Structures are given as structure tokens and as C-alpha cells.
Coordinates of C-alpha atoms and ligand atoms in Angstrom, one line a residue:
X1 CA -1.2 -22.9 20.8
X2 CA -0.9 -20.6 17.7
X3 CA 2.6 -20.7 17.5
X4 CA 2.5 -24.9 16.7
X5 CA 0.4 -23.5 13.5
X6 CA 2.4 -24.0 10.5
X7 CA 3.4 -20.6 8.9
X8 CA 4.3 -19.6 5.4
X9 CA 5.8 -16.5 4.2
X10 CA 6.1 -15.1 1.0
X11 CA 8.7 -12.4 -0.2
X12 CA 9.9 -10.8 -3.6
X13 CA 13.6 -9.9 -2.8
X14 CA 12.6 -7.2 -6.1
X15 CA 9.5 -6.2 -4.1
X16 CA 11.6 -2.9 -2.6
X17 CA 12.6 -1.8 -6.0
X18 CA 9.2 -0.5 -7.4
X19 CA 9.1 3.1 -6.8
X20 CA 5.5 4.9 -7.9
X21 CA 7.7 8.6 -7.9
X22 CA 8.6 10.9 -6.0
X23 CA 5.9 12.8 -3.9
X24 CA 3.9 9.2 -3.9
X25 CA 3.0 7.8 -0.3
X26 CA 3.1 4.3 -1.4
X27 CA 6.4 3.0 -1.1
X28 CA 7.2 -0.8 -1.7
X29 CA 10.6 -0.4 0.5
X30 CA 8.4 -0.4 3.5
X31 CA 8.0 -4.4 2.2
X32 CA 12.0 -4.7 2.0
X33 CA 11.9 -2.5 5.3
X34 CA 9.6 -5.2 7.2
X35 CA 11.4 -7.9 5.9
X36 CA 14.8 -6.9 6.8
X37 CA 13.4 -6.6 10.4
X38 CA 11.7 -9.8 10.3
X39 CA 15.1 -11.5 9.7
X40 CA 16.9 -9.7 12.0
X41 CA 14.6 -10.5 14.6
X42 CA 15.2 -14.5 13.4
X43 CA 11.8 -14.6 12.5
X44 CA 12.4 -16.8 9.2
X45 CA 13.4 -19.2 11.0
X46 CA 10.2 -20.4 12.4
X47 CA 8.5 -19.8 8.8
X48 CA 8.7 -21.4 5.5
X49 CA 9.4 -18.7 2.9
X50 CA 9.1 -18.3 -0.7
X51 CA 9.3 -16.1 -3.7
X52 CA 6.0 -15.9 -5.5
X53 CA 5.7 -17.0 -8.7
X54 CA 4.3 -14.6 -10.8
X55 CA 0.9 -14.4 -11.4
X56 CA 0.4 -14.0 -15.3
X57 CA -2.6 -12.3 -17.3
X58 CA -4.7 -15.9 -17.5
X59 CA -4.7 -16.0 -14.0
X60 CA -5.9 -12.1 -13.6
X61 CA -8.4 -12.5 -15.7
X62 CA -10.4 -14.8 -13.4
X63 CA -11.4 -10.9 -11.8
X64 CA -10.4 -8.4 -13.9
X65 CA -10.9 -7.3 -17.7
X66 CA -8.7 -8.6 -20.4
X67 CA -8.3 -5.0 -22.1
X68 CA -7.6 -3.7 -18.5
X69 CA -4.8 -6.3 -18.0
X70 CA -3.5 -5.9 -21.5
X71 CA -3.1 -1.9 -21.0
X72 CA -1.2 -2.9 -17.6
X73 CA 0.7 -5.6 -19.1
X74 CA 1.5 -2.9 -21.9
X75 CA 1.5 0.8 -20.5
X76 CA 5.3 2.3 -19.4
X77 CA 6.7 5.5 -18.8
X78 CA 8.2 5.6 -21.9
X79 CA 4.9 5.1 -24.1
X80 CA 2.0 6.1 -21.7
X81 CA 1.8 9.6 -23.9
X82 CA 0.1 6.7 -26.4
X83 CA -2.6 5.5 -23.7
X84 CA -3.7 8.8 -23.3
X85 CA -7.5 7.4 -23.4
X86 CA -7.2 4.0 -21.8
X87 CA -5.4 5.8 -18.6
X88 CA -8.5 8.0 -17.9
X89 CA -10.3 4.8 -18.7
X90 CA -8.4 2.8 -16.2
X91 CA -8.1 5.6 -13.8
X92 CA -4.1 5.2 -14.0
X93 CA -2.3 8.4 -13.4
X94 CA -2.0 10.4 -9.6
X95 CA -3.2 7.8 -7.7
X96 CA -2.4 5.2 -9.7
X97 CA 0.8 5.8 -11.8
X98 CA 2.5 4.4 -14.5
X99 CA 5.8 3.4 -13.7
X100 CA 8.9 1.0 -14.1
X101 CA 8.1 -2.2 -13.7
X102 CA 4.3 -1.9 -13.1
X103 CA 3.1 -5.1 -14.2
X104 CA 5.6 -7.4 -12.8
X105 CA 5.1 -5.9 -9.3
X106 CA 1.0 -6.5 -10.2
X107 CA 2.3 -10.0 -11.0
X108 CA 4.7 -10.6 -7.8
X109 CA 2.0 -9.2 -4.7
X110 CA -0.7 -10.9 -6.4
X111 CA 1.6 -14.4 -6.9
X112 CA 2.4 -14.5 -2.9
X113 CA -1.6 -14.0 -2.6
X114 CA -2.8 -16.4 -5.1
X115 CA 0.5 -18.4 -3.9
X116 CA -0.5 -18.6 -0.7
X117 CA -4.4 -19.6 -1.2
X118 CA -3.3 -22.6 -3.0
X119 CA -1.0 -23.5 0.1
X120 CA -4.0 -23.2 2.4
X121 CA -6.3 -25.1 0.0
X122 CA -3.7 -27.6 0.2
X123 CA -3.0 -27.7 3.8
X124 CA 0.4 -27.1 3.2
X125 CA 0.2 -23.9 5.7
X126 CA -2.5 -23.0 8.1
X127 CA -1.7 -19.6 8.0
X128 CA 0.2 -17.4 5.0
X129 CA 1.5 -13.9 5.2
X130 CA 2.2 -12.1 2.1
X131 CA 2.7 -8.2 3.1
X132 CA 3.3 -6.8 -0.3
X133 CA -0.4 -8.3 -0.8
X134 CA -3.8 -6.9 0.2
X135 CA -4.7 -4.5 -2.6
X136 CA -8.3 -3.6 -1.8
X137 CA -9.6 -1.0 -4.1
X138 CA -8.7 -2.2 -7.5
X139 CA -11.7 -3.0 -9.7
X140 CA -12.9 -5.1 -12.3
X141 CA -11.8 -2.8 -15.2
X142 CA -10.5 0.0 -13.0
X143 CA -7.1 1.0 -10.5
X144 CA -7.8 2.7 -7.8
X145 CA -5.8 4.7 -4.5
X146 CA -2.3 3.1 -5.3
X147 CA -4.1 -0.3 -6.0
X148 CA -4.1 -2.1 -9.6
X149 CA -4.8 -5.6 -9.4
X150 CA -6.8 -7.0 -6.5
X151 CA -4.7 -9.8 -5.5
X152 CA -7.5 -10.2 -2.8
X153 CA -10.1 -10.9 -4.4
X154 CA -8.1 -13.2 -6.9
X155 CA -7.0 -15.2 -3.8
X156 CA -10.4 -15.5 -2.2
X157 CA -11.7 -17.0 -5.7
X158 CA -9.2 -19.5 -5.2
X159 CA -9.9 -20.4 -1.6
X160 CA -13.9 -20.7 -2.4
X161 CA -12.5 -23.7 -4.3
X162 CA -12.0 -25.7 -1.6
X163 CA -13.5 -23.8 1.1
X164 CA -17.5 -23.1 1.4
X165 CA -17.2 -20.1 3.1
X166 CA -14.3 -17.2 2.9
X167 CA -14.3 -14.2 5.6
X168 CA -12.8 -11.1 4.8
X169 CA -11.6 -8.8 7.5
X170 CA -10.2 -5.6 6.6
X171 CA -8.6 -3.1 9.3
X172 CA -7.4 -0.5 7.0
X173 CA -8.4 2.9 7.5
X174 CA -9.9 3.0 4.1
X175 CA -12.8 0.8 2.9
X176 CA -12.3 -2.0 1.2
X177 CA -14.4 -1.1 -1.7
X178 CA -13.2 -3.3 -4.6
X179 CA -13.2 -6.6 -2.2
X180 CA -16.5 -5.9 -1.1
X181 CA -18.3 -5.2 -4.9
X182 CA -16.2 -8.5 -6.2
X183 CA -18.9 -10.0 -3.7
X184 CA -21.7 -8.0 -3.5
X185 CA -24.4 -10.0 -4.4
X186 CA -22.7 -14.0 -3.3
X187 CA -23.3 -15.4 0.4
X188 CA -20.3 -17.4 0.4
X189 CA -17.8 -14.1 1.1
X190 CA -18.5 -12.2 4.3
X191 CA -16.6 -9.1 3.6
X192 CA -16.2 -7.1 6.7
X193 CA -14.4 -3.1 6.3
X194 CA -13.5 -1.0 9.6
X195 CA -12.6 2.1 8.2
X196 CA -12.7 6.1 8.6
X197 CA -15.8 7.3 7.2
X198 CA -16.5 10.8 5.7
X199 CA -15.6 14.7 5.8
X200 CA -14.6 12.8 1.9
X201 CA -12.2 10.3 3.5
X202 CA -11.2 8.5 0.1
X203 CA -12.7 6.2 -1.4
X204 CA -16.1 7.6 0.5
X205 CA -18.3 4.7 0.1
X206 CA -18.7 1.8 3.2
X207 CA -21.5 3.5 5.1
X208 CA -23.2 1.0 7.7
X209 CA -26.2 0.7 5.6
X210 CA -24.5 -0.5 2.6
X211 CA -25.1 -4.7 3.2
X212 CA -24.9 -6.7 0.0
X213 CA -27.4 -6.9 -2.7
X214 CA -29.5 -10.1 -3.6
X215 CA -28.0 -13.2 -2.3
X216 CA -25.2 -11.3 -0.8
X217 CA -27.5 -9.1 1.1
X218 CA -26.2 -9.1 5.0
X219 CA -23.3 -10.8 3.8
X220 CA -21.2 -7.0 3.5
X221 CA -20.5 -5.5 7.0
X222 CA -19.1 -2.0 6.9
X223 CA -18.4 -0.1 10.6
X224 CA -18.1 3.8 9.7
X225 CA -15.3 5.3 12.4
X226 CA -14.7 8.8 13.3
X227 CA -11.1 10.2 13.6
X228 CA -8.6 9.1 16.3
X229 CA -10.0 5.8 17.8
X230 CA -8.0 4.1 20.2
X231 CA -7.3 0.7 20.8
X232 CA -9.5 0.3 23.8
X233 CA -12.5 1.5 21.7
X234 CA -11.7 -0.2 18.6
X235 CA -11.5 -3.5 20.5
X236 CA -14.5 -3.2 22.0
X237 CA -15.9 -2.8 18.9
X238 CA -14.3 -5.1 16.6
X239 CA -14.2 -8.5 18.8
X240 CA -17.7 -8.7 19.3
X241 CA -18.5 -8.2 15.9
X242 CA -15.8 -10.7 14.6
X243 CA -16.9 -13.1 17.0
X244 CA -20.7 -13.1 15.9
X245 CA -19.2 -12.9 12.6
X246 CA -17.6 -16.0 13.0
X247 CA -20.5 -17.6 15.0
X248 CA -23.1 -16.6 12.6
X249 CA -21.1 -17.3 9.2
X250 CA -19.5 -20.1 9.8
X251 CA -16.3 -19.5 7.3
X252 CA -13.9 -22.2 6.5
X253 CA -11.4 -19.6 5.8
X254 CA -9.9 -16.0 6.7
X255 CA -8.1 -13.3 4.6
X256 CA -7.5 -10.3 6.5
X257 CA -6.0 -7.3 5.4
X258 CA -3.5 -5.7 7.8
X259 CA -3.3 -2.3 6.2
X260 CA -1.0 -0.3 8.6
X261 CA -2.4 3.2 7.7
X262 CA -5.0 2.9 10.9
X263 CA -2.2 3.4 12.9
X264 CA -1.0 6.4 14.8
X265 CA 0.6 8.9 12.9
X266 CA 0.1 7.6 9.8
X267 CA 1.1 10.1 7.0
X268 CA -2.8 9.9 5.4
X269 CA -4.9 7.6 8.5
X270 CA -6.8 9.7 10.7
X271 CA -7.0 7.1 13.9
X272 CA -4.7 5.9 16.4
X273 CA -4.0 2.7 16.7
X274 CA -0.9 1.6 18.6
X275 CA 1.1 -1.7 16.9
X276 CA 0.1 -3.5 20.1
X277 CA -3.8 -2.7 20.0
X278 CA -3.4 -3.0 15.6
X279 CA -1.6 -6.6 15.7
X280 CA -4.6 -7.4 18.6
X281 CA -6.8 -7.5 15.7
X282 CA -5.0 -10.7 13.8
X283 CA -4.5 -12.2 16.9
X284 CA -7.5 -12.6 17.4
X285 CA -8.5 -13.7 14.2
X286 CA -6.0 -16.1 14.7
X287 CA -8.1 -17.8 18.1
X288 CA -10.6 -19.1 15.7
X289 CA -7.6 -21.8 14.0
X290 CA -9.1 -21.5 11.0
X291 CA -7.0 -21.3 7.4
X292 CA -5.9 -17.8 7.3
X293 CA -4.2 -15.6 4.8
X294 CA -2.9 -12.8 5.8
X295 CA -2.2 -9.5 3.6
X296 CA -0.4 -6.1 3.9
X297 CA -2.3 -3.2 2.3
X298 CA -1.9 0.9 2.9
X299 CA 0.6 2.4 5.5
X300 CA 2.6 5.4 5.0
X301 CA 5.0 6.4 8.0
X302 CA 6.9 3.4 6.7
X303 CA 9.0 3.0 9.7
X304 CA 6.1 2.1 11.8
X305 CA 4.6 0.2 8.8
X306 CA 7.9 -2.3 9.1
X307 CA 7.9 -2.3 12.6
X308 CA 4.1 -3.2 12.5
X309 CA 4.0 -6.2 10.6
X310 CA 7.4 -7.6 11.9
X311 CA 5.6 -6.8 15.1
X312 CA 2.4 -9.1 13.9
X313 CA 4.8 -11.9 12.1
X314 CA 6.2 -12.2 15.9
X315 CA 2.9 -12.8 17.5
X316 CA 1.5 -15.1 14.7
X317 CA 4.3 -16.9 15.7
X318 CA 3.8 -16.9 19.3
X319 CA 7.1 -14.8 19.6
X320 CA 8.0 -11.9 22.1
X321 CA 10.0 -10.0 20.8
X322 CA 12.3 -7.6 22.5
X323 CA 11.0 -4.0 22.3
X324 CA 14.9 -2.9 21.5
X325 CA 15.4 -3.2 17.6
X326 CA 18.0 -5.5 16.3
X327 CA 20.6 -3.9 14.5
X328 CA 19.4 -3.7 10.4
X329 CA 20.5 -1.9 7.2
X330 CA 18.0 0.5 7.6
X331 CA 18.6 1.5 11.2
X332 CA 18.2 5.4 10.4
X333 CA 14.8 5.0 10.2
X334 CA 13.7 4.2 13.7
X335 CA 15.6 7.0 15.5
X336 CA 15.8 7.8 17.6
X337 CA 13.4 5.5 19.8
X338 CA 15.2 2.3 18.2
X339 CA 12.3 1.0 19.7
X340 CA 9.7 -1.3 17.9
X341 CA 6.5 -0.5 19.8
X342 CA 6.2 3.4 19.2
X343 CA 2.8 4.8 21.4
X344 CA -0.4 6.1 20.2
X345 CA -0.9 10.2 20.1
X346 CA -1.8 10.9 24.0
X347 CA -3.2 14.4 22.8
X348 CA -5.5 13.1 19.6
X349 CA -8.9 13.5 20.1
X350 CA -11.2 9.8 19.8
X351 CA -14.4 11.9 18.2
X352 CA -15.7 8.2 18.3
X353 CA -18.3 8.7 21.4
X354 CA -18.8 5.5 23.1
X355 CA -22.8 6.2 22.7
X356 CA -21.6 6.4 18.8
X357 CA -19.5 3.1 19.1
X358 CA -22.5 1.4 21.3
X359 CA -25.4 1.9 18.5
X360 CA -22.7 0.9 15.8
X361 CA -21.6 -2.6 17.7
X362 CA -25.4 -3.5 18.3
X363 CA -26.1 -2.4 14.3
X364 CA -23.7 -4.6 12.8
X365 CA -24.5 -7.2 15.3
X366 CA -28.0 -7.1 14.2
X367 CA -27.0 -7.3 10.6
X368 CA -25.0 -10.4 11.0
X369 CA -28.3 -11.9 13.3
X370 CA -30.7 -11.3 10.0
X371 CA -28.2 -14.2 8.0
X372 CA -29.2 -17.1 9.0
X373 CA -28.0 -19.5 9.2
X374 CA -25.4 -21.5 6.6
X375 CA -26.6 -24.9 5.4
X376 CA -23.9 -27.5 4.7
X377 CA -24.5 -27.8 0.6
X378 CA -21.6 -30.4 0.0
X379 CA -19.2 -29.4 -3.0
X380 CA -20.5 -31.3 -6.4
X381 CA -17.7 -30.0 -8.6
X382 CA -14.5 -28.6 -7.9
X383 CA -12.7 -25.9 -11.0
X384 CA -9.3 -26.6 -11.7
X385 CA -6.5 -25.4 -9.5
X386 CA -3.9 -23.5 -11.0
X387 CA -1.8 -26.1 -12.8
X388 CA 1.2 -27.6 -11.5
X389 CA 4.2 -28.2 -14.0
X390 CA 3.5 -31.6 -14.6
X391 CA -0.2 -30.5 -15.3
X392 CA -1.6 -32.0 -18.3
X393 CA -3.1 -28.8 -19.6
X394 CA 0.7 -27.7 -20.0
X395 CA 1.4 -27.6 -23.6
X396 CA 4.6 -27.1 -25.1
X397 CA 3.1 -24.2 -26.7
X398 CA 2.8 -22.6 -23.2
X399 CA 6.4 -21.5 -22.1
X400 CA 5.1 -19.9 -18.9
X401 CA 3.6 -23.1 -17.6
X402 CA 7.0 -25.0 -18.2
X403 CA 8.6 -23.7 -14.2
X404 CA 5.6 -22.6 -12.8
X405 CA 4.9 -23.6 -9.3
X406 CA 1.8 -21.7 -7.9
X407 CA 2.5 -22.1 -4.5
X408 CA 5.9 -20.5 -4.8
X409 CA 9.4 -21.5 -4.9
X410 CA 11.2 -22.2 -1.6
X411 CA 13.4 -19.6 -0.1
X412 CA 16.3 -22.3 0.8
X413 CA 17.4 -20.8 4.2
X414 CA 18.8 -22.6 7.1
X415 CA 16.0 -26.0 7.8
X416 CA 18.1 -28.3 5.3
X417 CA 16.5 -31.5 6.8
X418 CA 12.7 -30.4 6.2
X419 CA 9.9 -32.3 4.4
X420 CA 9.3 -30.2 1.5
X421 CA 5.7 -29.8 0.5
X422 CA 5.2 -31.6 -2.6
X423 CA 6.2 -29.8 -5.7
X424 CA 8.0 -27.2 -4.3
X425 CA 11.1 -26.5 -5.4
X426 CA 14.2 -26.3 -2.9
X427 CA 17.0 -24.3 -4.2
X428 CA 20.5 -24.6 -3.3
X429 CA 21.8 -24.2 -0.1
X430 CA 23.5 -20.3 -1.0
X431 CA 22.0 -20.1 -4.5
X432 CA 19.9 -17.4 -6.1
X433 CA 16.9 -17.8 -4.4
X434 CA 18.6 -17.5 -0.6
X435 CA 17.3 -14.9 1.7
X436 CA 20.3 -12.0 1.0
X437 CA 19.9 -10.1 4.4
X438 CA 22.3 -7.4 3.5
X439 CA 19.7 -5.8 1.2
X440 CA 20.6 -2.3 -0.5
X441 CA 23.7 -0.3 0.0
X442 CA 23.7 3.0 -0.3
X443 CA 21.6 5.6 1.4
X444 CA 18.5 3.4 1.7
X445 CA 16.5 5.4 -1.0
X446 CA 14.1 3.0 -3.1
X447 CA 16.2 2.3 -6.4
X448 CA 14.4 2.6 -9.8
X449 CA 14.0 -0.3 -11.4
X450 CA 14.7 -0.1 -15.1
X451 CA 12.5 -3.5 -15.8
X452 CA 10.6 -2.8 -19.1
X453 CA 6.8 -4.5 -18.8
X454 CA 6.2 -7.4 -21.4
X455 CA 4.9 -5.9 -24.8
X456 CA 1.5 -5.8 -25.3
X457 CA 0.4 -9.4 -25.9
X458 CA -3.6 -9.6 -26.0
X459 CA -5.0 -11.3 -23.2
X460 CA -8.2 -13.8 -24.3
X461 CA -10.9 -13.1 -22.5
X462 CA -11.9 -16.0 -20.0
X463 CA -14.7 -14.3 -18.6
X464 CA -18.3 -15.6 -19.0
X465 CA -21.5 -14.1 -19.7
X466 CA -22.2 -11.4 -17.2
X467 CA -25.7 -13.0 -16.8
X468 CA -24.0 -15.5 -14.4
X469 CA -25.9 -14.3 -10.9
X470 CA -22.1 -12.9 -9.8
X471 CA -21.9 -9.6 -10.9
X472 CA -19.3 -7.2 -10.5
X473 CA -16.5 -9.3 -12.4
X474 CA -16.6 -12.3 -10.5
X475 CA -16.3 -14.9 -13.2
X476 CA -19.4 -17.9 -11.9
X477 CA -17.3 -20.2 -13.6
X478 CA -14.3 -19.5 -11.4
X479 CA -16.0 -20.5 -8.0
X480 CA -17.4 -23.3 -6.9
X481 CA -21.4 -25.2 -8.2
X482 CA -24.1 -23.5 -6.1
X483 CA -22.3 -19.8 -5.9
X484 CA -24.7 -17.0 -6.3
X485 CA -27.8 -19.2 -7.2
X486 CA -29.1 -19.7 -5.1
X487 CA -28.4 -18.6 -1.9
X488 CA -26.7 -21.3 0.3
X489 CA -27.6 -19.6 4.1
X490 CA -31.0 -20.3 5.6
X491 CA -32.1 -16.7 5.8
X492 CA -34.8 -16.0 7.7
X493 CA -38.4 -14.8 5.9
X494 CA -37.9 -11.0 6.5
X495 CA -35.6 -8.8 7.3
X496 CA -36.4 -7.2 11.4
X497 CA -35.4 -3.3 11.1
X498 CA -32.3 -2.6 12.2
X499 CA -31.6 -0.9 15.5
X500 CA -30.9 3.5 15.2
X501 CA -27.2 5.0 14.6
Ligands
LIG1 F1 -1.0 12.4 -1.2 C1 -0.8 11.9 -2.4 C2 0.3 12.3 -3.1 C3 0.5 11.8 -4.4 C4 -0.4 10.9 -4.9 C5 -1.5 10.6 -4.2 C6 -1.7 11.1 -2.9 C7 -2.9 10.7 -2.2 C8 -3.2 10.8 -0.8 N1 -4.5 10.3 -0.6 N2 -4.0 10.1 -2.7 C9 -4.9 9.9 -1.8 C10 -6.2 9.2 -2.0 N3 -6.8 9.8 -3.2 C11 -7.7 10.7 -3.2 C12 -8.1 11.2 -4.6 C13 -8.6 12.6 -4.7 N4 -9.4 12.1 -5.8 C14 -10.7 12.6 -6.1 C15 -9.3 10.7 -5.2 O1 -8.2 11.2 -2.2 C16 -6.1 7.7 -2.2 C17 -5.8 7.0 -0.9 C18 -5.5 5.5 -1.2 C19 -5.4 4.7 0.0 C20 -5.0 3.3 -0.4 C21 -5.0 2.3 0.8 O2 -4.3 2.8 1.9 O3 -6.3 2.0 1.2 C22 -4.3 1.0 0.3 N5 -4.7 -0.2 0.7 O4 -3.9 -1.1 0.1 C23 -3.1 -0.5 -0.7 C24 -3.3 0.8 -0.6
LIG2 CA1 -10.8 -1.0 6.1

């Protein structure tokens, strides 16, 4: 049944190139990695692909600050001893380094997000995978743990155009703390975080107290783990809670984030999570056949990253796919098993007690039972989408709008005879835009990209007053009438204490 649901997938053939230095886990090969697997597996062809357009600074300015994006859009390694200030301003430097390229990779994960929103809002794909997507814990005015621009919360602003409701299901081992302050206080995202809590597990907030404020209280559900959970314990834990989730909250829409640094063996993940018991998790997000997006996000033993979400492109697809690896450029990595399901650590401890997981199913369960329930408030107005090229609010004095397609521009590949959605491009069959599989000679080291960021262009502000009832940097005037004020759930007159931890 899930396989019959039309799939779109987005990819940046430059994705591979950005390198945050040497010593840094993050590595954006792990993308080119996945991808070359995907194809070798023959995955694409069951998927419509595209290259993200970029998102530019108007459209990241619907979250984030103008002066942060215009330090972003200007910072590179080459001046950064001038921004001195503004990087410990903008947290940019460990975690969160300036280098090559830095903006346009900013603009390309947050284009196949954004991208792939608008394709759901239009029902041009039921589901969308973007893995270089799913940037969690960057802020309003702030980067944070290897994350910049939250393309997440920029493509759930989009989807609460068309969609009443947006769930948000993260399964990285870290909390998803900028996702979940964008909508603190709003009843329309249900921002749900399973994550390793404490002993200072970065970025140390998500605690199971910690609900929402205001309007948004009850509508943020954190589940605080202990080291080494398996996949037995975290199912147990994590379907019941999705499904009341689902029940309760009634979303028209999912974004999960697949961040694959809850899996076994990850080089800074504490649990241990096989692929099989990980990719369980989308799967089934995916039974409730609702518009989905789904995003990449940490992961740091990148060989099992790649094998992961190829791995979870096959079973959104409804594919099985054989356990031996095809033959791919970066075969070196996955010796010497060759093997694409690799198991869980047999001798990690779970120091999740099922007493512990018991008391924490029946908490959250209770939190998302003192919601209410959602009323059915139709839409009165709708905000613009992003523009199309033959837009009216294209000017000539706007060169960026001129080629602009937001919903990408179509890889080509091998379906010659398909309906194209409508204004998407289709390149030539074997022109620039087709799927190279050979991807990078050499000795499989991330190349450095010597791409210089734009120079420093102000960004107008588009952000409103920050009395708008959506704090945090959600711009009011970015979601739909009704959002923050008031609340649109039914929730009941008082709160019923919440059963003990
Ligand atoms: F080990 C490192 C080497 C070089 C640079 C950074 C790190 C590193 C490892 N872990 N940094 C961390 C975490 N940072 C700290 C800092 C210490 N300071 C007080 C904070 O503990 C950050 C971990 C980020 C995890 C990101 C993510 O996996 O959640 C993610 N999701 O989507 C994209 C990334
Ligand atoms: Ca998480």
C-alpha cells in the first residue's frame, strides 16, 4: 500500500563537497554516500528526483534574523578574522564553523526542504525525502551543534499554509531544540523529540516536563532516554505515543527527522538502534498516509548513516532490498561486512529500565490526553506561496526570481514518457542536471569546495512585530489566520496532574 504513494526525492550533486574541517563529525559526503547507494540499489527509479533550488535570504528570513542571515550570507574563511564579534554573537566557530561554501550549502538543504513542502502543499508528492535536510538546532538569530539554518522549521511554516495541523517527529539522539522553541507557544505544530537526555548530553534541554507555553502548552512532547535503548524498547515506546499523537492531534501533515546518530555505534549517539528497528520508526509514520516530509539530520559513523537512509528510501518504497551491497564508488567503506544491515552492540548495556520506559509511555500519553481536542476552524486566508517564475510579484528588478522554481528542477533520469508536474522543469535527456552515478574519483575524501559566499548584500527585514502571539521568531504573518490567537484545540478547563516518572 505505501509503495503506490508517490515519492519525491531531492539531491544536490554539490551536496558532498562541503567539508566543515578536518577533526569535524559532520560530514556532508555521508549525503553523496547515501545517494550513491540509493542509485545503485535502482532506487531512483521508483522516485521523482530533483535538485533544490536554492533557498535565498527573503525566504530565510520567514524564521531567522536578517543580520544573522547577512553575517551567513557574508562570513568566509578568508575574512571571518573581521566577524570576530558577530561569530560569538552567532555562536559560529567549533560547532558551528565557518567554511567554504557555507551559505550555499545553508541555501541547498534548506531548498530540498522548503522544495519539498511546496510539493506536498501541492499534492504533487505524498511523501518527500530530502536527507541533506533536517537541521534541528539552529535558532532564530543563533547556529547551533553543526546546524545553521533550520530548514525545518522553514518548511513546516510553509506546510501550515495549506495544512491546519503539522506533526513533527524527531528520532535523533539529540533534542530537537530549535524546532521545538520556533513553536513553543502555537497549537497547530505538535513537535515531538526522542532523544538521550543528561550526564550534559548536548544540547541538554527536552526534559519530559518541558510541554509548550500558552497556546502551545501540551502541544511539545519530549521523551528523555537513557543510554543504549534497543529497538524492542524504543518501539514500545515510541508507537504508542505516535499513535495517540496522531489520534489526539489530528495533523494534516508529517516532517520527521531521521537523524541517524541514534543508531548503534554512532561516533557521538549513546543508544542502539539497529537500521531495521531505526527505519521502523518512518515506517510507521508512514501507516497514517498522511503528507509526509522526510529529513536527514545528525549521524556520524557515515557508513552506517548511508546505509541507513538508503535502507529507509527502500522501505518507503515498499522495496526489499538485498542485504548484500551493490557494487558503488565508495565500496571501502562498508568492509568488510559489505553488508547493509550491520547489528546492534549485543554487549551495550539498555540503562533504560522498562519500569523507567513504563512511567515515561503513560506520561507522554497523558500529556497528549490533556489537548483536547482540534476543532475544524476552516482557512479564511491563505499567504502567498513562494512565487513561481511567471509570478506576478517577479519584477525585472529581481534577477533571482527570473529561473526560480521552488519545487525544484527535475533530475531528467530514465522516465522520458512522464507527466511532469506543472512548472517543473525537465532537463535534457544526458544534460547537466542528469544523475552522474560515477560521483568522485580519487580516494573518496570530501573535496574542498573553493565556492566564495555572495558578498554581503543586506537582507530587509520581513519580520513583524514581535508582539504577534508567535514568539520565538516565527513571523505571525508567515502562517496561516487564527495561528497563535487564539488557540484552535478544544482544551479541556484544567490541566489533571500528570502521572510520576
Ligand atoms: F567532537 C567534535 C569535534 C569537533 C567539533 C565538534 C565536536 C562535537 C561533538 N559533539 N560537538 C558536539 C556537540 N557540542 C557540544 C558543545 C560543548 N559545548 C558547550 C557545546 O557538546 C554538538 C553536537 C551536535 C549534534 C547535532 C545533531 O546530531 O543533533 C544534528 N542534527 O542535525 C544536524 C546535526
Ligand atoms: Ca531527537
Amino acid at each position: 500500500m505505501t509503495s503506490k504513494r508517490k515519492v519525491a526525492y531531492f539531491y544536490d550533486p554539490d551536496i558532498g563537497n562541503y567539508y566543515y574541517g578536518p577533526g569535524h563529525p559532520m560530514k556532508p559526503h555521508r549525503i553523496r554516500m547515501t545517494h550513491s547507494l540509493i542509485l545503485h540499489y535502482g532506487l531512483h527509479n521508483m522516485m521523482d528526483l530533483f535538485i533544490p533550488a536554492p533557498a535565498e535570504a527573503e525566504d530565510l528570513v520567514q524564521f531567522h534574523d536578517s543580520d544573522y542571515i547577512a553575517f551567513l550570507r557574508t562570513v568566509n574563511p578568508d575574512n571571518q578574522d573581521h566577524f570576530v564579534k558577530q561569530m560569538k554573537k552567532f555562536n559560529v566557530g567549533e560547532d558551528c564553523p565557518v567554511f567554504n561554501g557555507l551559505f550555499k550549502y545553508c541555501q541547498s538543504y534548506t531548498g530540498g526542504s522548503v522544495g519539498g513542502a511546496v510539493k506536498l502543499n501541492h499534492g504533487n508528492a505524498d511523501l518527500v525525502i530530502n536527507w541533506s535536510g533536517g537541521l534541528h538546532h539552529a535558532k532564530k538569530a543563533e547556529a547551533s551543534g553543526f546546524c545553521y539554518v533550520n530548514d525545518i522549521v522553514l518548511a513546516i511554516l510553509e506546510l501550515l499554509k495549506y495544512h491546519r495541523r503539522v506533526l513533527y517527529v524527531d528520532i535523533d539522539v539529540h533534542h530537537g531544540d530549535g524546532v521545538e522553541e520556533a513553536f513553543l507557544t502555537t497549537d497547530r505544530v505538535l513537535t515531538c523529540s526522542f532523544h538521550k537526555f543528561g550526564d550534559s548530553f548536548f544540547p541538554g534541554t527536552g526534559d519530559v516536563v518541558n510541554v509548550g507555553h500558552g497556546p502551545g502548552k501540551m502541544y511539545a512532547l519530549n521523551a528523555p532516554l537513557e543510554s543504549g535503548i534497543t529497538d524492542e524498547a524504543y518501539k514500545r515506546l515510541f508507537q504508542p505515543v505516535m499513535r495517540k499523537a496522531v489520534e489526539v492531534f489530528q495533523p494534516e501533515a508529517i516532517v520527521f527527522q531521521s537523524g541517524a546518530d541514534s543508531l548503534a555505534g554512532d561516533r557521538i549517539g549513546l543508544l542502539n538502534l539497529s537500521i531495521v528497528g531505526h527505519a521502523e520508526c518512518v515506517k510507521f509514520m508512514q501507516t497514517f498516509n498522511l503528507p509526509m516530509l522526510v529529513l536527514g539530520g545528525g549521524g556520524y559513523k557515515i557508513n552506517n548513516v548511508a546505509r541507513c537512509w538508503a535502507y529507509e528510501t527502500g522501505a518507503i518504497l515498499g522495496v526489499q532490498m538485498a542485504d548484500q551491497l551493490p557494487d558503488n564508488e565508495y565500496r571501502d567503506y562498508y568492509g568488510p561486512s559489505f553488508r547493509l544491515v550491520v547489528p546492534p552492540n549485543g554487549d551495550m548495556q539498555n540503562e533504560n529500565t522498562g519500569t523507567y520506559l513504563d512511567a515515561l509511555c503513560k506520561r507522554l500519553l497523558h500529556n497528549l490526553s490533556q489537548m483536547g481536542s482540534p476543532n475544524s476552524v476552516p482557512f479564511h486566508e491563505r499567504p502567498p506561496d513562494y512565487p513561481l517564475p511567471d509570478s506576478p510579484t517577479q519584477g525585472p528588478g529581481d534577477p533571482h526570481r527570473v529561473h526560480r522554481l521552488w519545487d525544484g528542477q527535475h533530475h531528467g533520469g530514465d522516465k522520458d514518457d512522464r507527466d511532469l508536474p506543472a512548472g517543473v522543469l525537465r532537463r535534457e535527456s544526458g544534460g547537466r542536471a542528469r544523475v552522474d552515478i560515477s560521483g568522485q574519483e580519487g580516494d573518496g575524501e570530501p573535496r574542498h569546495p573553493s565556492a566564495a559566499s555572495a558578498g554581503p548584500t543586506p537582507v530587509q527585514s520581513m519580520l513583524r512585530s514581535p508582539s504577534s502571539g508567535v514568539p520565538n521568531g516565527v513571523d505571525k504573518s508567515a502562517l496561516p489566520a487564527g495561528t497563535g490567537l487564539p488557540p484552535q484545540g478544544n482544551a479541556p478547563p484544567g490541566p489533571t496532574p500528570p502521572p510520576p516518572i
